Amino acid sequence: MSNSFPDFTYIKEKALAIRSNSLKMIHAAKSGHPGGSLSIADILAVLYFGSHLRFNPKNPSDAARDVLVVSKGHASPAIYSALGLAEYYDLAETISFRQLGSKFQGHIDSLKVPGVEMSTGSLGHGLSNALGFALAARLDNSDRKVFALLSDGELQEGQCWEAFMAAAHYKLNNLIVIIDRNRIQLDGWTETTMALDSLSDKLKAFNWNIAEIDGHDVEALDSTLKEAYRISKETARPFAIVANTIKGKGVSFMENEVAWHGVAPNDADLERALTELGSSK
């Protein structure tokens, strides 16, 4: 799956599809988390469709695969959409989101959905589990890369910082963390609830390699991931990307609005949102 010259137009189209399908799912369920799903669409598109994440939809447990732990499990619509687009299952199936008996639950479930590596939803645990995957890969002499996609709000929990400290201690140069720094959580702005800045300085103090970028710039995400692989190997340290994003990205009335953390769009909202995204109902 290597590609030195990724098709950024194709990647942007996948990000758009992730956003559009996520909103359709949440609208159909009349519940879900649109804001944080829209903020990570570009990150997921680069990972899955920019040849950074090795995966095999026909054999989700392929020993040669890389691992993506999505700690922010409430952004399940975006995850399910990305996996459907990556052909783990028919994307149309995801419209059953949050319905009784559906495998597409409100928080991602590794026992039901192929391609989901870890069940998450109780925030703050994903990085610790990613650390375990990275240590296991080392013990297996595997070249597997381990990615962890974290929300910024969950970094207010102490377990995350224990994991940051442990990953640096064990020199896990096969671990890459991407932080969705959209600055909004359930109760409001992160800096009002429990300030995190300067996040990059904190991570540097924990002996991590750091890059801070625009999390919606697919070219920057691509080049930073390439640099992360190289620098991590050279320095024997894990790498963290602070991806500055906009909650609700792509839909004007959802962008940077706390209220859209966990509210479903109604019929009119969905029509307007899909029109703005250039999609169709």
PDB file of N, CA and C in Angstrom, residues 5 10 13 44 49 58-59 68 94 98 116 128 131 135 145 158-159 173-174 189 193 195 237 243 245 262:
ATOM      1  N   PHE A   5       3.344   9.373  -4.021  1.00  0.00           N
ATOM      2  CA  PHE A   5       2.615  10.521  -4.544  1.00  0.00           C
ATOM      3  C   PHE A   5       1.115  10.295  -4.377  1.00  0.00           C
ATOM      4  N   TYR A  10      -8.448  12.587  -4.366  1.00  0.00           N
ATOM      5  CA  TYR A  10      -9.134  11.359  -3.951  1.00  0.00           C
ATOM      6  C   TYR A  10      -9.309  11.336  -2.429  1.00  0.00           C
ATOM      7  N   GLU A  13     -12.010  13.686  -1.376  1.00  0.00           N
ATOM      8  CA  GLU A  13     -13.323  13.127  -1.696  1.00  0.00           C
ATOM      9  C   GLU A  13     -13.750  12.117  -0.628  1.00  0.00           C
ATOM     10  N   LEU A  44      -8.773  10.629   9.208  1.00  0.00           N
ATOM     11  CA  LEU A  44      -9.106   9.252   8.816  1.00  0.00           C
ATOM     12  C   LEU A  44      -8.883   9.034   7.330  1.00  0.00           C
ATOM     13  N   PHE A  49      -6.686   6.202   3.184  1.00  0.00           N
ATOM     14  CA  PHE A  49      -6.647   6.327   1.724  1.00  0.00           C
ATOM     15  C   PHE A  49      -5.407   7.060   1.211  1.00  0.00           C
ATOM     16  N   LYS A  58     -10.374  -7.928   3.735  1.00  0.00           N
ATOM     17  CA  LYS A  58     -10.757  -9.331   3.564  1.00  0.00           C
ATOM     18  C   LYS A  58     -10.274 -10.198   4.721  1.00  0.00           C
ATOM     19  N   ASN A  59      -9.291  -9.684   5.459  1.00  0.00           N
ATOM     20  CA  ASN A  59      -8.779 -10.399   6.624  1.00  0.00           C
ATOM     21  C   ASN A  59      -8.423  -9.363   7.691  1.00  0.00           C
ATOM     22  N   LEU A  68      -4.865   0.811  14.376  1.00  0.00           N
ATOM     23  CA  LEU A  68      -5.370   2.131  14.728  1.00  0.00           C
ATOM     24  C   LEU A  68      -6.320   1.976  15.905  1.00  0.00           C
ATOM     25  N   THR A  94     -24.429   1.072   7.375  1.00  0.00           N
ATOM     26  CA  THR A  94     -24.231   1.939   8.533  1.00  0.00           C
ATOM     27  C   THR A  94     -25.458   2.787   8.862  1.00  0.00           C
ATOM     28  N   ARG A  98     -27.070   2.824  15.733  1.00  0.00           N
ATOM     29  CA  ARG A  98     -27.760   2.993  17.008  1.00  0.00           C
ATOM     30  C   ARG A  98     -29.170   2.383  17.043  1.00  0.00           C
ATOM     31  N   VAL A 116     -12.393  -2.511  13.639  1.00  0.00           N
ATOM     32  CA  VAL A 116     -12.261  -1.804  14.920  1.00  0.00           C
ATOM     33  C   VAL A 116     -11.338  -2.624  15.819  1.00  0.00           C
ATOM     34  N   SER A 128      -3.261   3.949  26.492  1.00  0.00           N
ATOM     35  CA  SER A 128      -2.664   2.844  27.245  1.00  0.00           C
ATOM     36  C   SER A 128      -2.741   1.543  26.458  1.00  0.00           C
ATOM     37  N   LEU A 131      -0.305   1.631  23.566  1.00  0.00           N
ATOM     38  CA  LEU A 131       1.023   1.333  24.089  1.00  0.00           C
ATOM     39  C   LEU A 131       1.236  -0.180  24.184  1.00  0.00           C
ATOM     40  N   LEU A 135       4.123  -2.373  22.309  1.00  0.00           N
ATOM     41  CA  LEU A 135       5.054  -3.262  23.012  1.00  0.00           C
ATOM     42  C   LEU A 135       4.964  -4.681  22.475  1.00  0.00           C
ATOM     43  N   LYS A 145       3.082  -0.700  12.616  1.00  0.00           N
ATOM     44  CA  LYS A 145       2.952   0.631  13.208  1.00  0.00           C
ATOM     45  C   LYS A 145       1.650   0.677  14.000  1.00  0.00           C
ATOM     46  N   GLY A 158      -5.682  11.629  34.012  1.00  0.00           N
ATOM     47  CA  GLY A 158      -4.317  11.291  34.393  1.00  0.00           C
ATOM     48  C   GLY A 158      -3.752  10.068  33.707  1.00  0.00           C
ATOM     49  N   GLN A 159      -4.616   9.097  33.389  1.00  0.00           N
ATOM     50  CA  GLN A 159      -4.108   7.872  32.770  1.00  0.00           C
ATOM     51  C   GLN A 159      -3.403   8.157  31.457  1.00  0.00           C
ATOM     52  N   ASN A 173       9.198   3.669  19.330  1.00  0.00           N
ATOM     53  CA  ASN A 173       9.290   4.417  18.063  1.00  0.00           C
ATOM     54  C   ASN A 173       8.355   3.870  16.985  1.00  0.00           C
ATOM     55  N   ASN A 174       7.528   2.897  17.353  1.00  0.00           N
ATOM     56  CA  ASN A 174       6.505   2.386  16.426  1.00  0.00           C
ATOM     57  C   ASN A 174       5.117   2.921  16.774  1.00  0.00           C
ATOM     58  N   TRP A 189     -15.653  24.677  26.128  1.00  0.00           N
ATOM     59  CA  TRP A 189     -14.299  24.774  25.589  1.00  0.00           C
ATOM     60  C   TRP A 189     -13.306  24.129  26.544  1.00  0.00           C
ATOM     61  N   THR A 193     -12.819  24.428  30.712  1.00  0.00           N
ATOM     62  CA  THR A 193     -13.089  23.266  31.567  1.00  0.00           C
ATOM     63  C   THR A 193     -11.849  22.849  32.352  1.00  0.00           C
ATOM     64  N   ALA A 195      -7.682  23.632  31.319  1.00  0.00           N
ATOM     65  CA  ALA A 195      -6.776  24.099  30.262  1.00  0.00           C
ATOM     66  C   ALA A 195      -5.705  23.063  29.930  1.00  0.00           C
ATOM     67  N   ARG A 237      12.082   7.413  19.778  1.00  0.00           N
ATOM     68  CA  ARG A 237      11.066   8.023  20.622  1.00  0.00           C
ATOM     69  C   ARG A 237       9.718   7.989  19.895  1.00  0.00           C
ATOM     70  N   ALA A 243      -3.046  17.877  16.004  1.00  0.00           N
ATOM     71  CA  ALA A 243      -3.775  18.275  14.801  1.00  0.00           C
ATOM     72  C   ALA A 243      -4.841  19.298  15.185  1.00  0.00           C
ATOM     73  N   THR A 245      -7.884  21.254  14.784  1.00  0.00           N
ATOM     74  CA  THR A 245      -9.075  21.023  13.961  1.00  0.00           C
ATOM     75  C   THR A 245     -10.215  21.931  14.408  1.00  0.00           C
ATOM     76  N   GLY A 262     -23.114  16.660  20.681  1.00  0.00           N
ATOM     77  CA  GLY A 262     -23.884  15.412  20.722  1.00  0.00           C
ATOM     78  C   GLY A 262     -25.351  15.596  20.400  1.00  0.00           C
TER      79      GLY A 262
END
